[in-house]
mmCIF file of C-alpha atoms and ligand atoms in Angstrom:
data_model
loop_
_atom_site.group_PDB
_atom_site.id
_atom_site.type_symbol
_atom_site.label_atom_id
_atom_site.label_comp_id
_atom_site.label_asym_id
_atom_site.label_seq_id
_atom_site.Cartn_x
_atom_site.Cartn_y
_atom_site.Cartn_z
ATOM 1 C CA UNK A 623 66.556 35.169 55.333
ATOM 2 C CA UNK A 624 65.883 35.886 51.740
ATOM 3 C CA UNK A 625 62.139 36.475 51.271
ATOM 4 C CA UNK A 626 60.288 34.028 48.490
ATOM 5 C CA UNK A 627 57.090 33.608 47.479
ATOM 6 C CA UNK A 628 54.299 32.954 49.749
ATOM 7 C CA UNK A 629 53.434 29.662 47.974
ATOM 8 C CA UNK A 630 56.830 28.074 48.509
ATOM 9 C CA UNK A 631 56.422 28.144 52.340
ATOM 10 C CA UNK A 632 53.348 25.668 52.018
ATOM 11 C CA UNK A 633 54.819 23.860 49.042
ATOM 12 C CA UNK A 634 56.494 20.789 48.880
ATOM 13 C CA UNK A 635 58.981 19.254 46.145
ATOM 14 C CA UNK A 636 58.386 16.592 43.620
ATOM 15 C CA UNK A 637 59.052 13.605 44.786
ATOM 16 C CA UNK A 638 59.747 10.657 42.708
ATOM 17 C CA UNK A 639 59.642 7.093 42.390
ATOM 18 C CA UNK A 640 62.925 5.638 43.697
ATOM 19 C CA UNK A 641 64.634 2.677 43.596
ATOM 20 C CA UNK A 642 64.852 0.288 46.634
ATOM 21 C CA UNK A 643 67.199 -3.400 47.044
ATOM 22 C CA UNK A 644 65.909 -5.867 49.088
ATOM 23 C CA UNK A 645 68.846 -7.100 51.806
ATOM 24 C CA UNK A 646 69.797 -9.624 49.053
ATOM 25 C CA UNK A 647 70.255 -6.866 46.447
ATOM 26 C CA UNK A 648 67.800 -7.493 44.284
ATOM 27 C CA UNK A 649 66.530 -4.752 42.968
ATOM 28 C CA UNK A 650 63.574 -3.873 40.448
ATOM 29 C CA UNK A 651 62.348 -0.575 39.807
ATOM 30 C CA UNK A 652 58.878 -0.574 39.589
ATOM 31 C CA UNK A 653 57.962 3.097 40.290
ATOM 32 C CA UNK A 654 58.538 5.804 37.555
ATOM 33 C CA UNK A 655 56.950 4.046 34.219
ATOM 34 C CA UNK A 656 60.092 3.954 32.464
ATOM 35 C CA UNK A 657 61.171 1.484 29.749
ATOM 36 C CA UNK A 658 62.588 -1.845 31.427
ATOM 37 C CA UNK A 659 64.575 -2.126 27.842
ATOM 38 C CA UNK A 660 68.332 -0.939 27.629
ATOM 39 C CA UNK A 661 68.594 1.613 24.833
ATOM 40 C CA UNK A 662 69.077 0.459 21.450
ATOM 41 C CA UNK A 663 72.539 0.754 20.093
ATOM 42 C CA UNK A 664 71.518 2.989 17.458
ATOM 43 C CA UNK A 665 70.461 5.670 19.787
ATOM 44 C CA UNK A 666 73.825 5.245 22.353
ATOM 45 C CA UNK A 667 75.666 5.496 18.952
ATOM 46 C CA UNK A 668 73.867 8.643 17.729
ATOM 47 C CA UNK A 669 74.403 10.213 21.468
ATOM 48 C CA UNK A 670 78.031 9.170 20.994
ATOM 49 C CA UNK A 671 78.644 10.842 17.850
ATOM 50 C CA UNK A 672 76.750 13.832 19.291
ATOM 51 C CA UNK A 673 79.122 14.394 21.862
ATOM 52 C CA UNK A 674 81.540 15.363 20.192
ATOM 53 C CA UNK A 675 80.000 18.592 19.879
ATOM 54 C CA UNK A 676 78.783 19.643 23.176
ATOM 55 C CA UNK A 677 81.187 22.080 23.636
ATOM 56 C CA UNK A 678 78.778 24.146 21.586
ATOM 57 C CA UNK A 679 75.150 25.089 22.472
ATOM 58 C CA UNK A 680 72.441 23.484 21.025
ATOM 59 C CA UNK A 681 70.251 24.237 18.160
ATOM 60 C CA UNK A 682 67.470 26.473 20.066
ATOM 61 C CA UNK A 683 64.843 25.828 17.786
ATOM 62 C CA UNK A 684 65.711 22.011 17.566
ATOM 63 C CA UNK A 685 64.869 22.002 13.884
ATOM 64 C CA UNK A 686 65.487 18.423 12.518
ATOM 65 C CA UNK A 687 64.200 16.934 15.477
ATOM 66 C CA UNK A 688 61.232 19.206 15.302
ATOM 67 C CA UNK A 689 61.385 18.324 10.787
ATOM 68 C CA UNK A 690 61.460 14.554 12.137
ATOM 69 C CA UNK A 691 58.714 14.922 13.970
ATOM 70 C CA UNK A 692 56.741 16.657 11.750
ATOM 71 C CA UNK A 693 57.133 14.133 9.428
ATOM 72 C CA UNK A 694 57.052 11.037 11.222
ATOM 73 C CA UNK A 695 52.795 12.606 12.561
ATOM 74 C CA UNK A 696 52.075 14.396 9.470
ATOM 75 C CA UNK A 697 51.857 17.499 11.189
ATOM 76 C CA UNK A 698 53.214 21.148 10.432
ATOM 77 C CA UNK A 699 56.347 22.199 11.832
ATOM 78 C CA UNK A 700 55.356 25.161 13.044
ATOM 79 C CA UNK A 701 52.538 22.889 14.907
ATOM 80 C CA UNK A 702 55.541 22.070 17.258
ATOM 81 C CA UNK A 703 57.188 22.768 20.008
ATOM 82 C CA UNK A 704 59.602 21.326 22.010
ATOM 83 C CA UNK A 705 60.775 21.118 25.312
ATOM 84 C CA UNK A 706 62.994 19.220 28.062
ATOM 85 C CA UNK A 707 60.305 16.529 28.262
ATOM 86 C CA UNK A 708 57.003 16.833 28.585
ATOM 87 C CA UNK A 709 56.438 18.262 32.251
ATOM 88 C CA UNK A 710 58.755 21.290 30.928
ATOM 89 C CA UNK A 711 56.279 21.719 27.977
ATOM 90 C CA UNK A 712 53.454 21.226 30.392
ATOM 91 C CA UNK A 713 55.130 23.657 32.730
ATOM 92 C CA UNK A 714 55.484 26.125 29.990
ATOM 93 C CA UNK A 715 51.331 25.955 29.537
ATOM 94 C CA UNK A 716 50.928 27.025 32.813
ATOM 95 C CA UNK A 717 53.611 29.848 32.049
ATOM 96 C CA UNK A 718 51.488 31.274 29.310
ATOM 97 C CA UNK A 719 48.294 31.444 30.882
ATOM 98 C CA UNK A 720 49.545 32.426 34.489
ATOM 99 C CA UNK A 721 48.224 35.575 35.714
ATOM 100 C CA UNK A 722 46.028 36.714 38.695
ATOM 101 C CA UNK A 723 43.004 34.956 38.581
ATOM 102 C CA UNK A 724 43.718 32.103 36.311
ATOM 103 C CA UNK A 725 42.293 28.697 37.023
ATOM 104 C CA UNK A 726 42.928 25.164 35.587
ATOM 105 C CA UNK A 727 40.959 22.370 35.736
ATOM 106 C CA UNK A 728 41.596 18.891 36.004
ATOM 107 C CA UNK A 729 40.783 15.760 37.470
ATOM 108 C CA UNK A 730 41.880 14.304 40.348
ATOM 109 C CA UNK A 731 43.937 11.618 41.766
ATOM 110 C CA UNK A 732 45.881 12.358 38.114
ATOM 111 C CA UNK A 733 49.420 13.206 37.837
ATOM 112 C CA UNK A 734 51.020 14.874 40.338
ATOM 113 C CA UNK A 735 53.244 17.510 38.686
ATOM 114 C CA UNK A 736 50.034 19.652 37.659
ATOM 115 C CA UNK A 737 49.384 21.265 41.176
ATOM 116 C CA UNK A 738 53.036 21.792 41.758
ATOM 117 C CA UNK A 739 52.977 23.546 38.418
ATOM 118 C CA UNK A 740 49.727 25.279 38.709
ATOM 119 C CA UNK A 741 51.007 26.546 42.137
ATOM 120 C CA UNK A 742 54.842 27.934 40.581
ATOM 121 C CA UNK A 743 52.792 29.251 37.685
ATOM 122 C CA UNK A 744 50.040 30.768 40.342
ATOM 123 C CA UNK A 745 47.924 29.358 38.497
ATOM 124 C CA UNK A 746 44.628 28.531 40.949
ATOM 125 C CA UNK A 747 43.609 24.459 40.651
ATOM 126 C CA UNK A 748 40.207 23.652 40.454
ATOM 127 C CA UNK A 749 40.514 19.926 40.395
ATOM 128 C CA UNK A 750 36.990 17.344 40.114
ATOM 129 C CA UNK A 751 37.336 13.794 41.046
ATOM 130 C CA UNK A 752 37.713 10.537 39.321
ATOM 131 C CA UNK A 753 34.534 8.935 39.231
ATOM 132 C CA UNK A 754 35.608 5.439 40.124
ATOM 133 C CA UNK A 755 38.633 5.430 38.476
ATOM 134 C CA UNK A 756 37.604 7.482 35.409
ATOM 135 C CA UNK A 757 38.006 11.345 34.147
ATOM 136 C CA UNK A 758 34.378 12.918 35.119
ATOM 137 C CA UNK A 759 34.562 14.642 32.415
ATOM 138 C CA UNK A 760 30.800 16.232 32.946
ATOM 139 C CA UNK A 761 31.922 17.290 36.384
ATOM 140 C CA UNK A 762 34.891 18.453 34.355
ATOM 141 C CA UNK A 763 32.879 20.499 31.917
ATOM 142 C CA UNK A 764 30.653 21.833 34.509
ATOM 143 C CA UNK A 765 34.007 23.465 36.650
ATOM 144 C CA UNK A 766 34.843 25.541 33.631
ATOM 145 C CA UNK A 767 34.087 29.522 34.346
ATOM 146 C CA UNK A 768 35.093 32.147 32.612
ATOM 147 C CA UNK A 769 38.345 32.118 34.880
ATOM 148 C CA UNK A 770 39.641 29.296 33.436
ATOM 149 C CA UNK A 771 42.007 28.758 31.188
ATOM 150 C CA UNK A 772 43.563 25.439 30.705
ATOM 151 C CA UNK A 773 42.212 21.808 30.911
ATOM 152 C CA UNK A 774 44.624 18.835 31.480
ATOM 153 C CA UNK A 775 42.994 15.646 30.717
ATOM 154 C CA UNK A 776 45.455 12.918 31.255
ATOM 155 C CA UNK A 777 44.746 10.199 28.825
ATOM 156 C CA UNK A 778 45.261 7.210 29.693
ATOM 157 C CA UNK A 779 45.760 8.247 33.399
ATOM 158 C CA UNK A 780 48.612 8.567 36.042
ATOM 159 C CA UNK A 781 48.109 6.407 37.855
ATOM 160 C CA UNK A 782 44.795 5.058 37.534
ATOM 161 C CA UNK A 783 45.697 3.733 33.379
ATOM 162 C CA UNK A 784 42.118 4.370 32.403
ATOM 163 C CA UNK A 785 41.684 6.249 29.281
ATOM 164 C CA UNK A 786 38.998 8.263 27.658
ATOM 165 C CA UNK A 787 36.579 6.910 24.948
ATOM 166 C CA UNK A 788 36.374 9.085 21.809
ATOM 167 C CA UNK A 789 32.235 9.938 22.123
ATOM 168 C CA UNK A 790 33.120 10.750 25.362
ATOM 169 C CA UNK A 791 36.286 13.044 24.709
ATOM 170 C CA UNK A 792 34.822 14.368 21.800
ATOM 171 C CA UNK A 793 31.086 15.366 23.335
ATOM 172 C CA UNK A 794 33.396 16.717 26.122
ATOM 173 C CA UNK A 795 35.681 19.031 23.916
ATOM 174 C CA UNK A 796 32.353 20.254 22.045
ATOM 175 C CA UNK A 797 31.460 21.847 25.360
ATOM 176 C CA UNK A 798 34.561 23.813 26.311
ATOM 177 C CA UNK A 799 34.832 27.189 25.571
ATOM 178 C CA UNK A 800 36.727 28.912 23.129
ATOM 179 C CA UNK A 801 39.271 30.818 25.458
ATOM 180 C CA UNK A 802 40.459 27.447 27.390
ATOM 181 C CA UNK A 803 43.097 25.388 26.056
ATOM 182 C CA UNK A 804 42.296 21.224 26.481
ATOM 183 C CA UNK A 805 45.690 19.737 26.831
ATOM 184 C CA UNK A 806 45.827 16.231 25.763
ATOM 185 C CA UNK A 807 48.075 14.397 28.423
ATOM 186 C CA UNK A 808 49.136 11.601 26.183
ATOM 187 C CA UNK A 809 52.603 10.490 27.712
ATOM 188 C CA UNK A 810 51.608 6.962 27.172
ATOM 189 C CA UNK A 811 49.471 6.652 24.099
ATOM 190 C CA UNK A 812 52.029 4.681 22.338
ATOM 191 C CA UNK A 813 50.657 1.659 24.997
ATOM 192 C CA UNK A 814 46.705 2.057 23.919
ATOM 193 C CA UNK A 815 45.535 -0.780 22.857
ATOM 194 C CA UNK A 816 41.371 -0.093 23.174
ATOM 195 C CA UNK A 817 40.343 0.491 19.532
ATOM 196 C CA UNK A 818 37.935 3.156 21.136
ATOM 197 C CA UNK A 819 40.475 5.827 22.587
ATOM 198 C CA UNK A 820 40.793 7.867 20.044
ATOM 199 C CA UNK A 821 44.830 9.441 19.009
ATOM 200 C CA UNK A 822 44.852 13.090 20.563
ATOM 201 C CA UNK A 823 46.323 13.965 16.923
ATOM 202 C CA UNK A 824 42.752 13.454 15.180
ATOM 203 C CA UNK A 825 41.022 15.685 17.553
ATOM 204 C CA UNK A 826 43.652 18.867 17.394
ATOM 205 C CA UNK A 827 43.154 19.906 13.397
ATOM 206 C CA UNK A 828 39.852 21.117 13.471
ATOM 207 C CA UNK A 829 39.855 22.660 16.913
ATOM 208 C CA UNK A 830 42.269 25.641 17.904
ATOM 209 C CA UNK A 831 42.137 25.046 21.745
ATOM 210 C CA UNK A 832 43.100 21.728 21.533
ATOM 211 C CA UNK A 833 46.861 20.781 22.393
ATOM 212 C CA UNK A 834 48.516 17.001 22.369
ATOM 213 C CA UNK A 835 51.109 16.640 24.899
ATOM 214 C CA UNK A 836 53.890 13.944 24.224
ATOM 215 C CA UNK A 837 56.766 12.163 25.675
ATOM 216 C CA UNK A 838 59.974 10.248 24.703
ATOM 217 C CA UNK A 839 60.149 9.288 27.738
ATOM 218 C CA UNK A 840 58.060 6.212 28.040
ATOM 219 C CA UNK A 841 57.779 4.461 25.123
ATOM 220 C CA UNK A 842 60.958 5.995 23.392
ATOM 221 C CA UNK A 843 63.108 4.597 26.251
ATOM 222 C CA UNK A 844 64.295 8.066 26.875
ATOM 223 C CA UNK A 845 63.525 9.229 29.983
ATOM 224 C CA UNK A 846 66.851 10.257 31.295
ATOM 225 C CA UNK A 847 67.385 12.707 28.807
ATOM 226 C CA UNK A 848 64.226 14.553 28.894
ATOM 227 C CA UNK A 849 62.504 15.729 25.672
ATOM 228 C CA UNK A 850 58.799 16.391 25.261
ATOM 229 C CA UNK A 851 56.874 17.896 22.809
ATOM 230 C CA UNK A 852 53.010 19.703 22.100
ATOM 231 C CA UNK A 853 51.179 19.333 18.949
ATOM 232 C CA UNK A 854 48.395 22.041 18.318
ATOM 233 C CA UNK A 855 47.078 24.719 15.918
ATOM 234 C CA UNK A 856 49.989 27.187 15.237
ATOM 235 C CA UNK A 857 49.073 30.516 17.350
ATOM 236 C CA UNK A 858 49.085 27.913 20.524
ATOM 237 C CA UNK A 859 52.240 26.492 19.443
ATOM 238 C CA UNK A 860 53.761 29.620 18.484
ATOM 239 C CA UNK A 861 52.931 30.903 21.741
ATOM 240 C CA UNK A 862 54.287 27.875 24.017
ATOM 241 C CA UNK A 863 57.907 28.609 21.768
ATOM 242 C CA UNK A 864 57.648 31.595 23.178
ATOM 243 C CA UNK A 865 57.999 30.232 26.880
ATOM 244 C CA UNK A 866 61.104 28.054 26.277
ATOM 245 C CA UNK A 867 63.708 28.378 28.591
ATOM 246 C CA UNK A 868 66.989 29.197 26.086
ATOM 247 C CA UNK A 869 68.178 25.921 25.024
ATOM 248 C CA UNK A 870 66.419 23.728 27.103
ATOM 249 C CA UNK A 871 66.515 21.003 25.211
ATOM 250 C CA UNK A 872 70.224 19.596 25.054
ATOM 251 C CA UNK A 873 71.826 18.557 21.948
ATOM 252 C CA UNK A 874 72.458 14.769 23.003
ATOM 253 C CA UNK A 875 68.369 14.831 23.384
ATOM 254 C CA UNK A 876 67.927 16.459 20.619
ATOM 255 C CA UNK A 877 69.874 13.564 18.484
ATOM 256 C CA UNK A 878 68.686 10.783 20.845
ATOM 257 C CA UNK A 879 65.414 12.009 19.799
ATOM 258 C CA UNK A 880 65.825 11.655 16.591
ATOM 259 C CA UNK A 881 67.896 8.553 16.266
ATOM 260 C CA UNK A 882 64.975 6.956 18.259
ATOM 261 C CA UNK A 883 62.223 7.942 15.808
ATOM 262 C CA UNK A 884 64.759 6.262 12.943
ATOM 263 C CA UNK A 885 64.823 3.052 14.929
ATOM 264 C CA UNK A 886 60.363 3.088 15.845
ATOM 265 C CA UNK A 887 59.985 -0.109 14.684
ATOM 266 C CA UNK A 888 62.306 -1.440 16.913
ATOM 267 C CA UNK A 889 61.107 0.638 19.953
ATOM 268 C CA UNK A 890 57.384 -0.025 19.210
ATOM 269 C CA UNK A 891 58.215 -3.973 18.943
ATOM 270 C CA UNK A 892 59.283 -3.456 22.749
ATOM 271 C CA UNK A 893 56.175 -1.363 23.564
ATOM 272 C CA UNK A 894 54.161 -4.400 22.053
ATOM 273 C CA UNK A 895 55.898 -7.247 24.859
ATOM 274 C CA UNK A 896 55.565 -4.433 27.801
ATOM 275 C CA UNK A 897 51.612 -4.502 26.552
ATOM 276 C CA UNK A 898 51.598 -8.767 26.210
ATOM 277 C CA UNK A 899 53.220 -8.125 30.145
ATOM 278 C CA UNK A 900 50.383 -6.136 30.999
ATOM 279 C CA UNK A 901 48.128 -8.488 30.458
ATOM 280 C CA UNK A 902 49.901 -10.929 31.859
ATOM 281 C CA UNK A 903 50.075 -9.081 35.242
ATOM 282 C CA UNK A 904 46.937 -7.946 35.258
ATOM 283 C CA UNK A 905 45.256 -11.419 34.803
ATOM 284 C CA UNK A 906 47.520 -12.716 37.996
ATOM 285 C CA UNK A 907 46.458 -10.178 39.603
ATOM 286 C CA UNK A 908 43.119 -10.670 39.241
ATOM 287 C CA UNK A 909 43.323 -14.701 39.996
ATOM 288 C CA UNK A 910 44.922 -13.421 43.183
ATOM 289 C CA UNK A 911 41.669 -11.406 44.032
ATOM 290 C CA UNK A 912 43.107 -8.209 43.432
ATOM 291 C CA UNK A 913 40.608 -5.800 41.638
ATOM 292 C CA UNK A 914 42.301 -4.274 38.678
ATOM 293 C CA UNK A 915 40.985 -1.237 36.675
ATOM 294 C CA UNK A 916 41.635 -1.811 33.250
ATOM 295 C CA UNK A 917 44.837 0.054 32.204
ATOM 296 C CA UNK A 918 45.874 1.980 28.978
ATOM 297 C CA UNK A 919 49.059 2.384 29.606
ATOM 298 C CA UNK A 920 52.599 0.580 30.826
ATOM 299 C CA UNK A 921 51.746 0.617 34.403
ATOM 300 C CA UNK A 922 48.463 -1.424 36.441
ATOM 301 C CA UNK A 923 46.903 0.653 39.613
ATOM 302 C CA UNK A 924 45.550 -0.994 43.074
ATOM 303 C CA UNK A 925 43.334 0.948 44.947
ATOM 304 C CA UNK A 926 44.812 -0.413 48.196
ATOM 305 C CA UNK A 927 43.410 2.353 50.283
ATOM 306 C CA UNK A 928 44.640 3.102 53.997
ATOM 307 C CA UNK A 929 47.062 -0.028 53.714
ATOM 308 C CA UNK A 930 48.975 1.628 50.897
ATOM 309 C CA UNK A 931 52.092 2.178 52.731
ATOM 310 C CA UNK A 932 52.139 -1.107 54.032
ATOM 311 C CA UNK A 933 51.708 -2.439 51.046
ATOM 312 C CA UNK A 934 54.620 -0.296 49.748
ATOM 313 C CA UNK A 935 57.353 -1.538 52.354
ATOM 314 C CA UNK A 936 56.210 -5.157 51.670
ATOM 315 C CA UNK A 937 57.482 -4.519 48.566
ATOM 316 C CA UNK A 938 60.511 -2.615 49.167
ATOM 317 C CA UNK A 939 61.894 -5.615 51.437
ATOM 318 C CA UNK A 940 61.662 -7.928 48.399
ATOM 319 C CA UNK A 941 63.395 -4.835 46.411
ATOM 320 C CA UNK A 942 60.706 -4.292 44.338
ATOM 321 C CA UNK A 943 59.554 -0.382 44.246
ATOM 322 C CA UNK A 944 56.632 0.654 43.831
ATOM 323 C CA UNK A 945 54.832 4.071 43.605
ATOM 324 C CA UNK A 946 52.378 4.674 46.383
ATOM 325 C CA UNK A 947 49.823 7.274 46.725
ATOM 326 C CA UNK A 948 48.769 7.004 50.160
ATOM 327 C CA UNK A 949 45.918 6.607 50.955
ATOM 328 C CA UNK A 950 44.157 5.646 47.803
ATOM 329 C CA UNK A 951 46.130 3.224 46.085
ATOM 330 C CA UNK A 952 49.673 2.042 44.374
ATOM 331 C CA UNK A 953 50.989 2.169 40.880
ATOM 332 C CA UNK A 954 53.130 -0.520 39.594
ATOM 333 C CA UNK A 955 54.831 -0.151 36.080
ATOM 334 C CA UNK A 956 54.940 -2.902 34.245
ATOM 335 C CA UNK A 957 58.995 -4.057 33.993
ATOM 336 C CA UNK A 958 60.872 -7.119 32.696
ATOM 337 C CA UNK A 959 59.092 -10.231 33.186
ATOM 338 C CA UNK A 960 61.343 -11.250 36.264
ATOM 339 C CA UNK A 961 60.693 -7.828 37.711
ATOM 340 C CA UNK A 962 56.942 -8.380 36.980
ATOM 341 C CA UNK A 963 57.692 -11.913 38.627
ATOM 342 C CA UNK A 964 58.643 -10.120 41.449
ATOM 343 C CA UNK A 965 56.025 -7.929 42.020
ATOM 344 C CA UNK A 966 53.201 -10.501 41.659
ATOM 345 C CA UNK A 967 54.531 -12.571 44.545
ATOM 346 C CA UNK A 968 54.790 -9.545 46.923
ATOM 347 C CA UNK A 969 50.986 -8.768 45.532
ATOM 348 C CA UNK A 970 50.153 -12.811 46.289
ATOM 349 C CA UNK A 971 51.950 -12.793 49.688
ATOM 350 C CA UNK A 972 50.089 -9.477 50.952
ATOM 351 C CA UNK A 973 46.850 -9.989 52.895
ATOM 352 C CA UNK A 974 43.822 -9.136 50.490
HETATM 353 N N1 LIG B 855 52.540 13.360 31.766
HETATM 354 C C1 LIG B 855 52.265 12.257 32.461
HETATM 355 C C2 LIG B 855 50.872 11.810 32.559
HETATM 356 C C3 LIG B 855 53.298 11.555 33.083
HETATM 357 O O1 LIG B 855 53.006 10.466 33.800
HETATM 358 C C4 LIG B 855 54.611 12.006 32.961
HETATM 359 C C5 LIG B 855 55.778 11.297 33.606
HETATM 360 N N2 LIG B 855 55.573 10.655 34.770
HETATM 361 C C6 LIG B 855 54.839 13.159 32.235
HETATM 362 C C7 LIG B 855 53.777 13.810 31.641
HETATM 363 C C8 LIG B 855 56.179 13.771 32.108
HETATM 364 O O2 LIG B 855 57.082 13.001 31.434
HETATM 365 P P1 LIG B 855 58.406 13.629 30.854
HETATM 366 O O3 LIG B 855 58.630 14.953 31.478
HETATM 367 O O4 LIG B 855 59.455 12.639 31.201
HETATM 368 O O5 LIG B 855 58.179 13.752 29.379
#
């Protein structure tokens, strides 16, 4: 037997949401916060045309995706950097602070890929939380030693959908330290609607241990073909670069990417009916005497508690999947309206 790493033997995998048909075969998938939209044919044209040169590697750097996004956020190029979506970018944090000792804090239920990451990186978590459904960001503040050395705050948050005010965000960056990195967990900003959470990218210029994380793989409608991407002060960026698995980030991505940023207005129209949806959902949900935390983001959260599983299954026979998180609760991304449909009769048929 080959020998590993200690870690691995208590370890287990990620485990995603997956799909599930009801004996009908209706099926909705309700469980990974992707984009219920087909992709635009724009972007299945530009992946097209793109295939005709995968015989060759991609561009390493990624430099006119990295140009378009530098333009499209006003930002530097070199404040960039890239990677095969987000949790790679998020994965290459950990990389570049990992070493004996090194903590990260963050809060807790949040989402799940940071202790799997933290534990690969051996990174040690420290993790403080929620206080209802909210960050604790004081708690937060107070974990911080001279150990650690990142942050994540995950705003709005998997799978809760609460996000972070700016006093609050901002009184909390004031008091972290110099030698920790806040990451900026914004893989579904492009969904805030609360005039009050500030944009991760108006908090990073003036502070150089402040990094925005972001996705294409919500709002962009990209999730199967992973790209991700940081936005901080150049000697952070420069560094993450550094960790970059050789052309990670595949050429079809790369002009995906791209063509997807060409065609925002488009994309952000759909982000705006998933949001009118949201509300929608929400609101039944709360005439069916559900309580509802607020949510942020493309997805609503039930604090269900030991009946989680249950609740799950009840779901899964009508074939709509959900994402439990036994035992606290169950996140439900908001889909078409007839998967929506779907999911708010399971939620009015199940004993509350
Ligand atoms: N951050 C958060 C908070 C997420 O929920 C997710 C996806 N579930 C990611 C990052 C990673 O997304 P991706 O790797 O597809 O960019």
């Amino acid at each position: 037997m080959p020998r590993f790493r200690q870690i691995l033997d208590t370890m287990t995998a990620y485990s995603p949401g997956k799909a599930v048909a009801a004996p009908d075969g209706r099926s909705y998938k309700l469980s990974s916060n992707e984009s219920p939209y087909d992709p635009l044919p724009s972007v299945v044209e530009a992946i097209a045309e793109g295939a005709r040169q995968i015989n060759r590697y991609p561009d390493p750097g990624s430099v006119r995706l990295t140009e378009a996004i530098a333009e499209r956020f006003g930002v530097p190029v070199g404040h960039i950097a890239l990677g095969a979506g987000s949790v790679t970018v998020a994965q290459q944090l950990f990389e570049s602070v990992g070493e004996p000792g090194a903590e990260v804090v963050y809060a807790w239920r949040s989402f799940e890929a940071y202790p799997l990451l933290a534990d690969l990186a051996g990174v040690k978590s420290v993790t403080v939380p929620l206080a209802g459904e909210d960050h604790d960001l004081d708690g937060m503040a107070e974990a911080i030693n001279d150990r650690t050395r990142l942050v994540f705050v995950c705003t709005p948050n998997n799978p809760t959908g609460t996000a972070i005010h700016r006093g609050a965000l901002e009184a909390f960056l004031d008091r972290v330290p110099e030698h920790v990195l806040v990451v900026l967990d914004e893989a579904y900003h492009e969904y805030v609607r609360d005039e009050d959470v500030p944009d991760g990218l108006t908090l990073y210029r003036d502070r150089t241990n402040v990094a925005v994380l972001r996705t294409f793989s919500k709002a962009y409608g990209l999730a199967g073909l992973r790209v991700g991407y940081l936005i901080a002060q150049e000697p952070v960026a420069t560094t993450v670069r550094k960790t970059i698995v050789p052309f990670a980030v595949n050429h079809l991505a790369q002009v995906a990417a791209i063509a997807s940023l060409r065609a925002e207005d488009e994309l952000l129209e759909r982000v705006e009916r998933v949001v009118k949806e949201r509300t929608r959902v929400r609101e039944a949900l709360i005439a069916q005497g559900w309580t509802v935390p607020p949510t942020e983001a493309n997805f609503v959260w039930l604090r269900i508690g030991e009946r989680t599983l249950d609740f799950a299954a009840a779901c899964a026979t009508e074939g709509v999947a959900v994402r439990p998180f036994a035992p606290e609760g169950v996140r439900v991304s908001i889909g078409s309206p007839e998967a929506n449909d779907a999911f708010l009769a399971c939620a009015a048929a199940f004993p509350h």
